[in-house]
Each structure stands twice: as structure tokens, then as C-alpha cells.
Coordinates of C-alpha atoms in Angstrom, one line a residue:
Chain Q
M1 CA -22.1 24.6 22.8
G2 CA -19.7 27.5 22.7
R3 CA -16.1 27.7 21.8
V4 CA -13.9 26.2 24.3
F5 CA -10.6 28.1 24.2
T6 CA -8.4 27.5 27.0
D7 CA -4.5 27.6 27.2
E8 CA -4.5 24.1 28.2
A9 CA -1.7 22.2 26.1
C10 CA -3.2 19.4 24.4
I11 CA -0.4 17.9 22.5
E12 CA 3.4 18.6 22.9
V13 CA 6.0 17.4 20.6
R14 CA 9.6 17.7 22.2
D15 CA 12.8 17.5 20.2
L16 CA 11.0 14.8 17.8
T17 CA 13.3 13.3 15.1
M18 CA 11.8 11.2 12.5
A19 CA 14.0 8.9 10.4
Y20 CA 13.7 6.0 7.5
G21 CA 16.6 4.0 8.6
S22 CA 19.4 6.1 8.7
F23 CA 18.1 8.7 6.7
V24 CA 16.6 11.7 8.9
I25 CA 13.6 13.6 7.4
Q26 CA 13.0 16.1 10.2
R27 CA 14.8 16.7 13.4
D28 CA 14.2 18.7 16.6
L29 CA 10.8 19.5 16.3
T30 CA 9.3 21.2 19.5
F31 CA 5.7 22.8 19.3
T32 CA 2.5 22.8 21.5
V33 CA -1.1 22.2 20.2
K34 CA -3.5 24.0 22.6
R35 CA -6.9 22.7 23.4
G36 CA -9.4 24.0 20.8
D37 CA -6.6 25.0 18.4
I38 CA -6.8 24.2 14.4
F39 CA -3.1 23.3 14.2
I40 CA -1.7 23.4 10.6
I41 CA 1.3 21.1 9.8
M42 CA 2.8 22.6 6.5
G43 CA 5.4 22.3 4.3
G44 CA 6.4 21.5 0.8
S45 CA 5.9 18.1 -0.9
G46 CA 8.3 15.4 0.7
C47 CA 9.3 17.5 3.9
G48 CA 7.6 14.9 6.2
K49 CA 4.3 16.4 7.2
S50 CA 2.3 13.0 6.9
T51 CA 5.0 11.2 8.7
L52 CA 4.9 13.6 11.6
L53 CA 1.1 12.9 11.7
R54 CA 1.9 9.3 11.6
N55 CA 4.3 9.9 14.7
M56 CA 1.6 11.7 16.6
V57 CA -1.2 9.3 15.9
G58 CA 1.0 6.2 16.9
L59 CA 1.5 4.4 13.8
R60 CA 5.2 5.0 13.7
A61 CA 7.7 5.2 16.3
P62 CA 9.9 8.5 16.2
A63 CA 13.4 7.9 16.0
G64 CA 14.1 10.2 19.0
G65 CA 12.0 12.6 21.2
H66 CA 8.6 12.6 22.7
V67 CA 5.1 13.1 21.8
L68 CA 3.0 14.1 24.8
Y69 CA -0.5 13.8 25.5
G70 CA -1.7 15.8 28.5
G71 CA 1.5 15.6 29.9
V72 CA 2.1 12.0 29.2
S73 CA 4.7 10.7 26.8
F74 CA 2.8 8.5 24.4
W75 CA 5.8 6.3 23.0
D76 CA 6.7 5.4 26.5
L77 CA 3.6 3.8 27.4
G78 CA 2.5 0.1 27.3
P79 CA 0.3 -1.0 24.6
D80 CA -2.9 -1.0 26.8
E81 CA -2.1 2.7 27.9
K82 CA -1.4 3.5 24.0
K83 CA -4.8 2.1 23.2
A84 CA -6.6 4.1 25.7
I85 CA -5.1 7.3 24.3
M86 CA -5.7 6.6 20.7
R87 CA -9.4 5.8 21.4
R88 CA -9.6 9.6 22.1
F89 CA -8.4 10.2 18.4
G90 CA -10.3 10.6 15.3
I91 CA -8.2 10.4 12.0
L92 CA -9.2 11.1 8.5
Y93 CA -7.0 9.5 6.1
Q94 CA -5.5 10.8 2.9
S95 CA -7.5 8.6 0.6
G96 CA -10.4 8.5 3.2
A97 CA -9.4 4.9 3.9
L98 CA -12.8 3.5 4.1
W99 CA -13.0 -0.1 4.7
S100 CA -13.6 -1.1 1.2
S101 CA -15.5 -4.3 1.9
M102 CA -18.2 -2.7 4.3
T103 CA -21.2 -0.2 3.5
L104 CA -20.8 3.6 4.8
A105 CA -23.1 2.5 7.5
E106 CA -21.0 -0.4 8.5
N107 CA -17.7 1.7 8.2
V108 CA -19.1 4.2 10.9
A109 CA -20.8 1.7 12.9
L110 CA -17.6 -0.5 13.5
P111 CA -16.0 1.9 15.9
L112 CA -19.4 2.2 17.6
G113 CA -19.6 -1.3 18.0
E114 CA -16.4 -2.0 19.0
Y115 CA -16.2 0.8 22.0
T116 CA -19.6 1.2 23.3
R117 CA -22.7 -0.9 24.5
L118 CA -25.1 0.3 22.5
G119 CA -27.6 -2.2 20.6
Q120 CA -28.4 -2.5 16.7
A121 CA -30.9 0.0 16.5
E122 CA -29.2 2.6 18.4
I123 CA -25.9 2.5 16.4
R124 CA -28.1 2.5 13.3
E125 CA -29.8 5.8 14.6
L126 CA -26.2 7.3 15.2
V127 CA -24.7 6.2 12.3
S128 CA -27.5 7.9 10.1
F129 CA -27.0 11.0 12.2
K130 CA -23.2 10.9 11.7
L131 CA -23.6 10.8 8.1
A132 CA -26.3 13.6 7.9
L133 CA -23.8 15.8 9.9
V134 CA -21.3 15.3 7.0
G135 CA -24.2 15.8 4.0
L136 CA -24.3 12.0 3.5
A137 CA -27.8 11.0 4.4
G138 CA -29.5 8.4 2.6
F139 CA -25.9 6.9 1.6
E140 CA -26.0 4.3 4.4
D141 CA -25.8 1.1 2.1
F142 CA -23.6 2.2 -0.6
Y143 CA -20.0 0.8 -0.8
P144 CA -17.0 3.2 -0.8
S145 CA -16.5 2.2 -4.5
Q146 CA -19.9 3.6 -5.4
I147 CA -19.4 7.1 -4.4
S148 CA -17.0 9.8 -5.4
G149 CA -13.8 10.7 -3.8
G150 CA -15.1 13.8 -2.0
M151 CA -17.9 11.8 -0.5
C152 CA -15.3 9.0 0.4
K153 CA -13.6 11.8 2.3
R154 CA -16.7 13.2 4.1
A155 CA -17.8 9.5 4.8
G156 CA -14.3 9.2 6.5
I157 CA -15.0 12.0 8.4
A158 CA -18.1 10.7 9.7
R159 CA -16.2 7.5 10.9
A160 CA -13.5 9.8 12.5
I161 CA -16.0 11.5 14.4
A162 CA -18.1 8.2 15.2
L163 CA -16.9 8.2 18.8
D164 CA -16.9 11.8 19.4
P165 CA -13.0 12.3 19.8
D166 CA -11.0 14.9 21.7
I167 CA -8.6 15.2 18.9
L168 CA -9.2 15.3 15.5
F169 CA -6.3 14.4 13.0
F170 CA -6.8 15.5 9.1
D171 CA -4.2 14.2 6.3
E172 CA -4.4 16.3 3.4
P173 CA -8.4 16.7 3.6
S174 CA -8.7 19.0 0.6
A175 CA -6.4 17.0 -1.6
G176 CA -8.0 15.9 -4.8
L177 CA -11.2 18.0 -4.1
D178 CA -12.7 20.8 -6.2
P179 CA -12.5 24.4 -4.7
I180 CA -16.0 24.5 -3.6
S181 CA -16.0 20.9 -1.9
A182 CA -12.7 22.0 -0.3
R183 CA -14.2 25.1 1.2
R184 CA -17.1 23.3 2.6
L185 CA -14.9 20.4 4.1
D186 CA -12.9 23.7 5.8
E187 CA -16.3 24.8 7.0
L188 CA -17.1 21.5 8.1
I189 CA -13.7 21.1 10.1
V190 CA -14.6 24.5 12.0
E191 CA -18.0 23.5 12.7
L192 CA -16.6 20.1 14.2
R193 CA -14.1 22.1 16.3
D194 CA -16.7 24.5 17.5
S195 CA -19.5 22.0 18.5
L196 CA -17.4 19.0 19.5
G197 CA -15.0 21.1 21.5
A198 CA -12.3 19.0 19.9
T199 CA -8.6 19.9 18.8
V200 CA -7.9 19.8 15.3
V201 CA -4.5 18.9 13.6
V202 CA -4.4 19.3 9.9
V203 CA -1.6 18.5 7.5
T204 CA -2.2 20.5 4.4
H205 CA -0.4 22.7 1.7
E206 CA -3.4 24.3 0.5
L207 CA -3.0 27.8 1.2
P208 CA -6.8 29.0 1.4
S209 CA -7.4 26.2 3.9
I210 CA -4.4 27.3 5.8
F211 CA -5.7 30.9 6.2
A212 CA -9.1 30.2 6.3
I213 CA -9.2 27.6 9.1
G214 CA -5.6 27.7 11.1
N215 CA -4.8 29.5 14.3
N216 CA -1.7 28.0 14.7
S217 CA 0.8 26.1 12.6
V218 CA 4.2 24.5 12.2
F219 CA 6.3 24.9 9.2
L220 CA 8.5 22.0 8.2
D221 CA 11.4 22.5 5.8
A222 CA 12.7 19.5 3.6
E223 CA 16.1 21.1 2.9
T224 CA 17.3 22.0 6.6
G225 CA 15.3 19.1 7.7
T226 CA 13.7 21.0 10.7
M227 CA 11.0 23.2 11.4
L228 CA 11.6 26.8 10.6
A229 CA 8.6 28.5 12.1
V230 CA 5.5 28.1 14.6
G231 CA 2.8 30.4 14.9
D232 CA -0.7 31.7 13.5
P233 CA -0.3 31.3 9.8
K234 CA -1.9 34.9 9.1
K235 CA 1.0 36.3 11.6
L236 CA 3.5 34.3 9.8
L237 CA 2.5 35.8 6.5
A238 CA 2.5 39.4 8.0
E239 CA 5.7 39.2 10.1
S240 CA 7.9 36.3 9.0
R241 CA 11.1 37.4 7.6
D242 CA 12.3 34.1 6.4
P243 CA 12.4 33.8 2.6
K244 CA 11.3 30.1 2.5
I245 CA 8.0 30.9 4.5
R246 CA 7.3 34.0 2.8
S247 CA 7.8 32.4 -0.7
F248 CA 5.7 29.3 0.4
L249 CA 2.6 31.7 1.8
T250 CA 2.4 33.8 -0.8
R251 CA 2.8 31.0 -3.6
G252 CA 6.5 32.1 -4.6
Q253 CA 5.4 35.6 -5.1
S254 CA 7.6 37.3 -2.6
Chain R
M1 CA 14.7 19.3 -40.4
D2 CA 17.5 21.4 -41.7
I3 CA 20.7 22.2 -40.2
S4 CA 23.8 23.8 -41.4
F5 CA 26.7 25.2 -39.6
E6 CA 28.8 28.1 -41.0
R7 CA 32.0 29.4 -39.5
A8 CA 32.8 33.0 -40.2
A9 CA 36.3 34.3 -40.0
D10 CA 36.0 35.7 -36.7
H11 CA 35.2 32.0 -35.5
T12 CA 31.4 32.8 -34.8
V13 CA 29.4 29.8 -35.8
L14 CA 25.9 30.6 -37.2
I15 CA 23.4 27.6 -37.1
R16 CA 20.7 27.8 -39.8
L17 CA 17.6 25.9 -38.8
G18 CA 15.0 25.1 -41.4
G19 CA 12.1 22.8 -42.4
N20 CA 9.6 21.0 -40.1
W21 CA 10.9 19.8 -36.9
N22 CA 8.7 16.8 -35.8
I23 CA 9.3 14.4 -32.9
S24 CA 8.0 11.3 -35.3
G25 CA 11.0 12.2 -37.5
G26 CA 13.3 11.2 -34.7
L27 CA 15.8 13.7 -33.0
A28 CA 18.5 15.7 -34.8
S29 CA 22.0 14.4 -34.1
T30 CA 24.7 17.0 -32.6
D31 CA 27.4 14.6 -33.7
E32 CA 28.5 17.0 -36.4
F33 CA 28.5 20.0 -34.1
E34 CA 30.4 18.0 -31.3
R35 CA 33.0 17.3 -34.3
G36 CA 33.3 21.0 -35.0
L37 CA 34.0 21.4 -31.4
Q38 CA 37.1 19.1 -31.7
T39 CA 39.1 21.5 -34.0
E40 CA 40.8 24.6 -32.4
P41 CA 40.4 27.3 -32.0
L42 CA 36.9 27.0 -30.5
P43 CA 34.0 29.0 -31.9
A44 CA 33.9 32.6 -30.4
Q45 CA 30.0 32.6 -30.1
I46 CA 27.0 30.6 -31.4
L47 CA 24.3 32.4 -33.3
F48 CA 21.1 31.2 -34.8
D49 CA 19.0 31.9 -37.9
A50 CA 15.6 30.4 -37.9
G51 CA 14.4 32.3 -41.1
K52 CA 13.2 29.2 -42.6
L53 CA 12.1 27.3 -39.8
G54 CA 8.6 25.6 -40.3
D55 CA 6.7 23.8 -37.5
W56 CA 8.4 22.7 -34.5
D57 CA 8.0 20.7 -31.5
S58 CA 10.4 19.1 -28.5
S59 CA 12.7 17.5 -30.8
L60 CA 14.0 21.1 -31.7
L61 CA 14.1 21.9 -28.0
A62 CA 16.1 18.8 -27.2
F63 CA 18.4 19.3 -29.9
L64 CA 19.1 22.9 -28.7
A65 CA 19.1 21.9 -24.8
K66 CA 21.9 19.4 -25.7
L67 CA 23.7 22.1 -27.8
T68 CA 23.5 24.5 -25.1
N69 CA 24.9 22.1 -22.7
L70 CA 27.8 21.0 -24.9
C71 CA 28.7 25.0 -25.4
A72 CA 28.4 25.7 -21.5
Q73 CA 31.0 22.6 -20.9
K74 CA 33.5 24.7 -23.1
S75 CA 32.0 28.0 -21.9
I76 CA 31.2 29.2 -25.5
P77 CA 28.4 31.8 -25.4
V78 CA 25.2 31.0 -27.0
V79 CA 23.1 33.8 -28.3
R80 CA 19.6 32.7 -28.6
Q81 CA 18.0 35.9 -30.3
G82 CA 17.7 34.7 -33.6
L83 CA 15.5 31.8 -32.4
P84 CA 11.6 32.0 -32.3
E85 CA 10.2 33.4 -29.2
G86 CA 8.5 30.4 -28.0
V87 CA 11.6 28.4 -28.3
I88 CA 13.8 30.9 -26.0
R89 CA 10.7 31.2 -23.3
L90 CA 10.7 27.2 -23.1
L91 CA 14.7 26.9 -23.1
E92 CA 14.6 29.6 -20.3
L93 CA 12.0 27.7 -18.2
A94 CA 14.0 24.5 -18.5
A95 CA 16.9 26.2 -17.3
A96 CA 15.2 28.0 -14.2
V97 CA 15.5 25.3 -11.7
P98 CA 19.2 24.1 -12.0
E99 CA 19.9 20.4 -12.2
K100 CA 19.9 18.6 -9.0
K101 CA 23.3 16.7 -9.2
D102 CA 22.9 14.6 -6.3
A103 CA 19.5 13.6 -7.4
H104 CA 20.6 11.2 -10.1
K105 CA 20.4 7.6 -8.6
D106 CA 23.7 6.3 -7.7
R107 CA 24.3 3.8 -10.5
Q108 CA 27.5 2.6 -9.3
K109 CA 27.7 -1.1 -8.9
S110 CA 28.1 -2.2 -5.5
R111 CA 30.8 -5.1 -4.9
F112 CA 30.1 -8.8 -5.0
L113 CA 30.7 -9.1 -1.3
T114 CA 28.7 -6.2 -0.3
E115 CA 25.9 -7.4 -2.1
V116 CA 25.9 -10.9 -0.8
G117 CA 26.4 -9.5 2.7
E118 CA 23.1 -7.1 2.2
D119 CA 21.1 -10.2 0.9
V120 CA 22.0 -12.2 3.9
L121 CA 21.1 -9.7 6.2
F122 CA 17.8 -9.0 4.3
A123 CA 17.2 -12.8 4.3
G124 CA 17.8 -12.9 8.2
R125 CA 15.3 -9.8 8.7
S126 CA 12.6 -11.4 6.7
V127 CA 12.9 -14.8 8.6
G128 CA 12.4 -12.8 11.6
E129 CA 9.7 -11.0 10.2
M130 CA 7.9 -14.2 9.4
L131 CA 8.6 -15.7 12.9
A132 CA 7.1 -12.7 14.5
F133 CA 4.0 -13.0 12.1
I134 CA 3.6 -16.5 13.0
G135 CA 3.9 -15.8 16.7
E136 CA 1.2 -13.0 16.9
A137 CA -1.0 -15.2 14.5
S138 CA -0.8 -18.0 17.2
L139 CA -1.7 -15.6 20.2
A140 CA -4.5 -14.4 18.0
F141 CA -5.6 -18.0 17.4
C142 CA -5.7 -18.6 20.9
K143 CA -7.8 -15.8 21.4
V144 CA -10.2 -17.3 18.7
I145 CA -10.4 -20.4 20.6
R146 CA -11.2 -18.8 23.8
G147 CA -14.0 -16.6 21.8
K148 CA -12.4 -13.3 22.5
A149 CA -11.0 -12.4 19.2
R150 CA -12.7 -9.3 17.6
F151 CA -13.7 -9.9 14.0
R152 CA -17.1 -9.9 12.3
R153 CA -19.1 -13.0 11.9
S154 CA -20.7 -11.9 8.7
D155 CA -17.0 -11.5 7.1
L156 CA -16.1 -15.3 8.4
F157 CA -19.2 -16.5 6.7
L158 CA -18.4 -14.7 3.3
L159 CA -14.8 -16.0 3.6
I160 CA -16.1 -19.6 4.1
Q161 CA -18.1 -19.2 1.1
E162 CA -15.6 -17.9 -1.1
C163 CA -13.0 -20.4 -0.2
G164 CA -15.3 -23.3 0.1
V165 CA -18.2 -23.3 -2.2
Q166 CA -17.0 -21.2 -4.8
A167 CA -13.6 -23.3 -5.0
L168 CA -15.8 -26.5 -5.7
P169 CA -15.7 -26.5 -9.6
I170 CA -11.9 -25.9 -10.0
V171 CA -11.1 -28.4 -7.4
S172 CA -13.5 -31.0 -9.2
L173 CA -11.9 -30.6 -12.3
I174 CA -8.2 -31.0 -10.9
S175 CA -9.0 -33.8 -8.9
L176 CA -10.9 -35.8 -11.5
L177 CA -7.9 -35.2 -13.9
V178 CA -5.5 -36.1 -11.3
G179 CA -7.2 -39.3 -10.6
L180 CA -7.6 -40.0 -14.2
I181 CA -3.8 -39.5 -14.6
L182 CA -3.1 -41.6 -11.8
A183 CA -5.0 -44.3 -13.0
F184 CA -3.3 -44.3 -16.5
V185 CA 0.3 -44.3 -15.2
G186 CA -0.6 -47.3 -12.9
A187 CA -2.6 -49.3 -15.8
I188 CA 0.6 -49.5 -17.9
Q189 CA 2.5 -51.0 -15.4
L190 CA 0.0 -53.1 -13.6
K191 CA -1.3 -54.5 -17.2
M192 CA 2.2 -56.2 -17.8
F193 CA 1.4 -58.4 -14.8
G194 CA -2.2 -58.9 -15.6
A195 CA -2.9 -57.0 -12.2
Q196 CA -5.1 -54.2 -13.6
I197 CA -7.5 -54.4 -10.9
Y198 CA -4.9 -52.9 -8.5
V199 CA -5.5 -49.5 -10.4
A200 CA -8.4 -49.3 -8.0
D201 CA -5.9 -49.4 -5.0
L202 CA -3.3 -47.4 -6.2
V203 CA -5.7 -44.3 -7.2
G204 CA -7.5 -45.0 -3.7
I205 CA -4.6 -44.9 -1.5
A206 CA -2.7 -42.2 -3.6
M207 CA -5.6 -39.8 -3.6
A208 CA -6.6 -40.3 0.1
R209 CA -3.0 -40.1 1.7
E210 CA -1.3 -37.7 -0.7
M211 CA -2.7 -36.1 -3.8
G212 CA -6.3 -35.1 -2.5
A213 CA -4.7 -32.9 0.1
M214 CA -1.6 -31.7 -2.0
M215 CA -3.7 -30.8 -5.1
T216 CA -6.3 -29.2 -3.2
A217 CA -3.9 -27.1 -1.1
I218 CA -2.2 -26.2 -4.3
V219 CA -5.2 -25.0 -6.0
M220 CA -6.4 -22.9 -3.1
A221 CA -2.7 -21.5 -2.8
G222 CA -3.1 -20.0 -6.2
R223 CA -6.8 -19.2 -5.9
T224 CA -7.3 -17.9 -2.4
G225 CA -3.6 -17.4 -0.9
A226 CA -3.2 -14.9 -3.7
A227 CA -6.5 -13.4 -3.1
F228 CA -5.8 -12.9 0.5
A229 CA -2.6 -11.3 -0.4
A230 CA -4.1 -9.0 -2.9
Q231 CA -7.0 -7.9 -0.6
L232 CA -4.7 -7.3 2.4
G233 CA -2.0 -5.6 0.2
T234 CA -4.7 -3.3 -1.1
M235 CA -6.0 -2.4 2.3
E236 CA -2.6 -1.4 3.1
V237 CA -2.0 0.7 0.2
N238 CA -5.5 2.4 0.9
E239 CA -4.5 3.1 4.5
E240 CA -7.3 0.9 5.5
I241 CA -5.1 -1.3 7.8
D242 CA -3.7 2.0 9.3
A243 CA -7.3 3.1 10.0
L244 CA -7.9 -0.3 11.9
K245 CA -4.9 0.1 14.0
T246 CA -5.6 3.6 15.0
L247 CA -9.1 2.3 16.2
G248 CA -7.4 -0.1 18.3
I249 CA -8.4 -3.1 16.4
S250 CA -5.7 -5.6 15.8
P251 CA -5.7 -6.4 12.0
M252 CA -4.3 -9.9 12.9
E253 CA -7.8 -10.7 14.6
F254 CA -10.0 -8.7 12.5
L255 CA -8.4 -9.4 8.9
V256 CA -5.9 -12.5 9.4
M257 CA -8.0 -14.7 11.4
P258 CA -11.1 -15.0 9.7
R259 CA -9.4 -15.8 6.6
M260 CA -7.1 -18.6 8.7
V261 CA -10.2 -20.1 10.2
A262 CA -12.3 -20.1 7.1
L263 CA -9.3 -22.1 5.4
V264 CA -8.7 -24.3 8.0
L265 CA -12.3 -25.4 8.1
M266 CA -12.8 -25.6 4.5
L267 CA -9.4 -27.3 3.0
P268 CA -10.2 -30.9 4.8
L269 CA -13.5 -30.5 3.3
L270 CA -12.4 -29.7 0.0
C271 CA -9.8 -32.5 0.5
L272 CA -12.3 -35.0 1.3
Y273 CA -14.5 -34.0 -1.7
S274 CA -11.4 -34.0 -4.0
N275 CA -10.7 -37.5 -2.9
F276 CA -13.8 -39.0 -4.1
M277 CA -13.6 -36.9 -7.2
G278 CA -9.9 -38.5 -7.8
I279 CA -11.4 -42.0 -6.8
L280 CA -14.3 -41.2 -9.8
G281 CA -11.4 -40.2 -12.2
G282 CA -9.7 -43.5 -11.6
G283 CA -12.8 -45.4 -12.0
L284 CA -13.5 -43.8 -15.2
V285 CA -10.3 -45.3 -16.7
G286 CA -10.6 -48.4 -14.9
V287 CA -14.2 -49.2 -16.3
G288 CA -13.8 -47.5 -19.8
L289 CA -10.3 -48.7 -20.4
L290 CA -9.3 -51.7 -18.3
D291 CA -12.5 -53.7 -18.6
I292 CA -13.2 -53.7 -15.1
S293 CA -16.8 -53.5 -13.8
P294 CA -18.1 -50.5 -11.8
I295 CA -19.0 -52.8 -9.0
H296 CA -15.8 -54.8 -9.0
Y297 CA -13.6 -51.5 -9.0
F298 CA -15.8 -50.2 -6.3
Q299 CA -15.5 -53.4 -4.3
E300 CA -11.6 -53.1 -4.8
T301 CA -11.4 -49.4 -3.7
K302 CA -13.7 -50.2 -0.5
A303 CA -11.1 -53.1 0.2
A304 CA -8.0 -51.0 0.0
L305 CA -9.2 -47.9 1.9
S306 CA -9.8 -48.4 5.5
L307 CA -10.9 -45.2 7.1
M308 CA -7.4 -44.9 8.7
Q309 CA -6.1 -44.2 5.1
F310 CA -8.0 -40.8 5.1
V311 CA -6.5 -39.7 8.3
P312 CA -3.2 -38.6 7.1
G313 CA -4.6 -36.8 4.1
L314 CA -7.0 -34.8 6.4
I315 CA -4.3 -33.9 9.0
K316 CA -2.3 -33.0 6.1
A317 CA -5.2 -30.7 4.7
V318 CA -5.5 -29.1 8.1
V319 CA -1.8 -28.0 8.1
F320 CA -1.8 -27.0 4.3
G321 CA -4.6 -24.6 5.2
V322 CA -2.7 -22.8 8.0
M323 CA 0.1 -22.6 5.4
V324 CA -1.8 -21.2 2.8
A325 CA -3.5 -18.5 4.9
L326 CA -0.6 -17.8 6.7
S327 CA 1.8 -17.0 3.6
G328 CA -1.2 -15.0 1.9
C329 CA -2.0 -13.0 4.9
L330 CA 2.0 -12.5 5.6
R331 CA 2.7 -11.2 2.3
G332 CA -0.5 -9.2 2.3
M333 CA 0.3 -7.4 5.5
Q334 CA 4.0 -6.9 4.3
C335 CA 3.0 -5.2 1.1
K336 CA 4.6 -1.8 0.6
R337 CA 2.4 1.3 -0.6
S338 CA 2.1 1.1 -4.1
A339 CA 0.4 -0.9 -6.9
S340 CA 3.0 -2.8 -8.3
A341 CA 3.7 -3.9 -4.6
V342 CA 0.3 -5.6 -4.5
G343 CA 1.2 -7.7 -7.5
E344 CA 4.5 -8.8 -6.1
A345 CA 2.8 -9.5 -2.7
A346 CA 0.4 -12.0 -4.8
T347 CA 2.9 -13.6 -6.5
S348 CA 5.2 -14.0 -3.4
A349 CA 2.2 -15.5 -1.4
V350 CA 1.6 -18.3 -3.9
V351 CA 5.5 -19.2 -4.2
T352 CA 5.8 -19.1 -0.2
A353 CA 2.5 -21.2 0.0
I354 CA 3.7 -23.8 -2.6
V355 CA 7.2 -24.1 -1.0
A356 CA 5.5 -24.5 2.8
I357 CA 3.0 -27.0 1.4
I358 CA 5.7 -29.2 -0.2
V359 CA 8.2 -29.1 2.6
S360 CA 5.4 -29.7 5.3
D361 CA 4.1 -32.7 3.1
A362 CA 7.7 -34.2 3.1
I363 CA 7.8 -33.8 6.9
L364 CA 4.6 -35.0 7.7
T365 CA 4.9 -37.9 5.3
V366 CA 8.2 -39.1 7.2
I367 CA 6.4 -38.5 10.5
F368 CA 3.4 -40.4 9.4
D369 CA 5.7 -43.3 8.3
R370 CA 7.4 -43.5 11.6
I371 CA 4.5 -43.6 13.6
G372 CA 2.9 -46.1 11.4
I373 CA -0.4 -44.6 10.1

């Protein structure tokens, strides 16, 4: 399977406003994620990156504006249509969010059991394969509490890709990982995009990841409460004149 | 920790710092310096001499930072040159990011009426949330009955084990003691009329109609209701509930329903068991203290308790099961995202459950009285 690069818009965010009660976190967010992109949502701590992600995956309704999937406004749909779109997502949560009462195999098997007609043995086989993909072969019968944080994240990815999703969302994938694990995770993300042909949206503020894997990005700013730039992070570093973006992308050195 | 202030003729103040500054010795007071600032004319500038300074830690830094702030308010220049280099660098670091004035929490007390109003709005919202939760739970329960709800059978069996078998020891103990207490209280009164034998009636009827169900429900509220709230709360903190939602799996069906079904099935059984344990406890008192023969006590109990006497208790047990499960799950699902919120959820689940148990018990007792069962 080769790279699937087309210009087709996969996710469009239009004039999105996010607020907690009357406190507006971000307003007027407008950007487009193309099919096959690894799209980075970046910005300092507390600028609303994770909240934006929650708006995009359907966990939290925005205060205003639209999130469009294939031209359809997600938040205007009925519950069943929403579910149909959400089935195309694979999400890795910040903490991994594995169901702690289930083994890794059961965690990965749950979405397969819910949405496919596969038998027990077939599911077991697929689960082993998905766990092997993320480097966790042989850990089927471990509980999340028995493995390390980095392994939990990878198991979370195995669960996220269980149903071969069209769009993968990653919330701070490398937070809390050592540099080598973080780099392996980056490589895994790129590999998944290339081989599954998925579109990837990553929330992160880890500069090495941003430059290594991102080919498009949006920069959120907490102070002005809106986005300051959209584009390839490498280009932003080379061309942007905005002092906030420059300072973020160079660790405050220029 | 030695400080001395010297004022020169040109109103320059020289502060001599000496000795060891250690945080375990407490912080140095700036009172003397502040008093010095009251007297006119103000110092022209502040100099330091740290020649005799020994070891120092944050106690020195805190003192200097406060002093610098005081001087800044009166716009007196502070010359840091005389201080050790490390101190200068740390003070500069502390001053590098200016204080965010609006970041301090507004400690202003809101007015009484505002607070009352806000509390009323909050209470209204939480009643709304509770009703919405009960509504959703009812819909999900209909799905369970039609066999369409999606949850793992293995979860259900684990929960049944957890809130059935594993609750037996504590239910035994509590019920036995409640039966014992009831018998004691009754015995003292009935002995006055020479009617000790009616202790058997009293204990039997009280356990079967009322105390069995109520005590079991309260034990389960503390034991299982709190556990439900803590489990679901931790899942919320850990984003596990989000992970279910984004997979299109309803947490109501997947998490709440097995818990509710398990409790509703197990509570009546536990209640029945508790009734027998209570009667046994009463029997111990009757036989041991009142000299009633075991057979006589058994006969009397049997005569007093028709099977109908157990019906109100069992109906109550089912209702209490719903109450305990609902309040545990409601508080768990409402949990905010922090460790302390999980504790609050567990506490609040027990309180809600016990209030719900007592209130519904009162209502049911009146209804049973009206319809005569």
C-alpha cells in the first residue's frame, strides 16, 4: 500500500468557538485537514488543544461554528448519524484510557465484537495481530495496571486501530514517554498513516514530534484566544514572523 | 541570621547580613525595616554587605524579595551588588516573569442573596441532571428487558458475585445483631406483662417487613453503592468513559445496567437471608435469656409469620436495590476529573442512597398500610 495523498478535504473546522460556560477559550477557528495529512494541533499549555480535540471527536458540543466531515456538519446530525461518523474514528487518549477491568486483548476485542460479525477465534487472531503491530505481542492477558505507561499508550493505539479507522486522533501521544519511546511512537504514527491510508490529527507540544511527523498544523494561542497560524510546521518555523509562533517553535530562543 | 541596618548621612541604608540563614530557623521579619521606612526622609538607596554571610537558603531569598517589594512600592532603588552571586541570579529569575495581577483568585465575599440564588440554581440543575439520569436509565432498562442492551455477560456475573456472595459475611453479622437488639428491646417491655413469648412475633414481623430490607440496603449502600461511584468516577477521570462514548457504546448500557441488574437481583435475596439471620438473633435472646424453648420460639415465629409478611420486605428490597444502584452510578458518572472528586462521588453516593432508601421506605410503608398488605 502506498501513500494516499489527495487534496480532498477530510475534516473542515469552520468558525469554531469553544467555551466553558461564559468563559471563551478559543474563537474563530477555521482550518482544513486533508486526507492523508498528519495534522498537528499545537500551542502552549491550557490554550484549549485537548478541548478542540474533544469538539472534533464528538465528546463536547462547540459553543458555535461547525466541524465538517466530508462536507457534513457533525454537530447538526442526529445521534445515529453521529455514531456512524464516530465509528470511522480511532482515538488515543492522553492516559491511554484502557478499560482497567479488562485485559489488553479484551480491550482491543471490544470494538471488534461490537461492530463486526467475526467469531471468537477470528477476533482473538486479529487482536494478537493488532497488539503485535504496536510491539505488544504476547501481552494479551495482561491488565493495564500490570504494564508500563508507554505500553499502555501503545495498547491504546492497538485499540484505536482495531476497526481500521479513517481518521486517527492522538491526544498528547508522547507526553510522559522517554525520548526513545516517543520517537518510536512517532514512527508508528507515520507508519499507520502510510499503511492504513488514515488521516491523523495529533495534539502535542513536543517540538521534535511536531517537526518529525507533522505536514500541516494549527497554532492556538491562549492569550488572544484564537489561532495564529495554519500550515506546515517546518514552513512556519522558516517563514513566520509572529513572535509567539517563533518563540514556541524555537523553545523561546528567538 | 544577623541583620543590621546602618543609615549614613546621605540617607543611604546599608544592610549587613551575617550568620547562617536556614529555613528551619524561621523567616526573618522585615518589621524593623518597615518601621525605618516610616520615618522621613526616605532612604536614598539600599546597599548590602554580605561579607559575614554563611550558608543561606530560601529564607534569605524570601526576606530579600519582600524587602525589594517594599522598596519598589516607595520607589527606592535597591543595589544588589553586595549580595552573593547566586542570590542575585535567583532574585532576577524570580522577577523575570512579572506577577500576573488578575491571576489571584477573587477572594471578595459574594453577597448573601447572590449565594442563595446561586445555590438554588445549582440545586435546580442537579435535580434536572438526576431526572435526566433516571430517564436514561429507564430507557436502558427497557432495552435490557428486550435483551437488546449491550454489556458483557462476564461483567454481570462478576458484579453479581461482588454484591451477592461477597456481601454475605457483613449482612450476616449486622442482621444477627439487629435481631438481637430488637429482641432485647422487646423483651424488657414484654416481660412486664409476662408475655415474653411475643418477642418471637416482634422480631419476626419487624425483620420480615422492615428491618431486613432496610439494614441490607444500608449495608449495600455503604459497601457497593460507594464502590460503584468510585469505580465509575475513576473511569471518568481516566477517560475510559470517553473511550466508550467515542466507540458508540452507551456507558449507561455498558456500565450502569449490569450494576443495576446485579443489585436488583441480589438485594431481595440478601434481604431474605437477612430476615432469617435476624430471627436467629432474636431466637438466641429468647432461648438464652427468656427461657423460651427453641421449639416453642420456632412455633411462635411460624404462627406469626405468614408468607404474606415477607412480601412488603421483598418489594422494598427491590426498590432499595434500584435506589442504591442509581445513586452510586449517578454520582460516579457526574464525577469531575480529579482524585478528590472520586472521593466526593463515593461519599455523595452513600448519602444520596441512604436518603433515598429512608424516603422511599416511608412512602412504601404508607402505601402498604393503605392497601393492607
